[in-house]
């Protein structure tokens, strides 16, 4: 149950980062993309 919630929050945060112009890299941590 808690893991599912954490996964949901992670997905939301990931979408938010992408919306703000960040590249989500699953191999590393998130990296900022120069726009």
Coordinates of C-alpha atoms in Angstrom, one line a residue:
X1 CA 0.0 0.0 0.0
X2 CA 2.6 2.5 1.0
X3 CA 4.9 1.5 -1.8
X4 CA 2.1 2.1 -4.3
X5 CA 1.6 5.6 -2.8
X6 CA 5.3 6.3 -3.0
X7 CA 5.4 5.1 -6.6
X8 CA 2.4 7.4 -7.4
X9 CA 4.2 10.4 -5.8
X10 CA 7.3 9.6 -7.7
X11 CA 5.4 9.5 -11.0
X12 CA 3.8 12.8 -10.2
X13 CA 7.2 14.4 -9.3
X14 CA 8.7 13.0 -12.5
X15 CA 6.0 14.5 -14.6
X16 CA 6.4 17.8 -12.8
X17 CA 10.2 17.8 -13.5
X18 CA 9.6 17.0 -17.2
X19 CA 7.1 19.8 -17.4
X20 CA 9.7 22.2 -16.0
X21 CA 12.2 21.2 -18.6
X22 CA 14.2 18.6 -16.7
X23 CA 15.3 15.4 -18.3
X24 CA 14.5 12.3 -16.3
X25 CA 17.3 9.7 -16.5
X26 CA 16.5 6.4 -14.8
X27 CA 20.1 5.3 -14.9
X28 CA 21.3 8.3 -12.9
X29 CA 19.6 11.0 -10.8
X30 CA 17.7 13.7 -12.6
X31 CA 19.7 16.1 -14.7
X32 CA 18.8 19.6 -15.7
X33 CA 18.6 20.2 -19.4
X34 CA 19.9 23.5 -20.8
X35 CA 17.0 25.1 -22.7

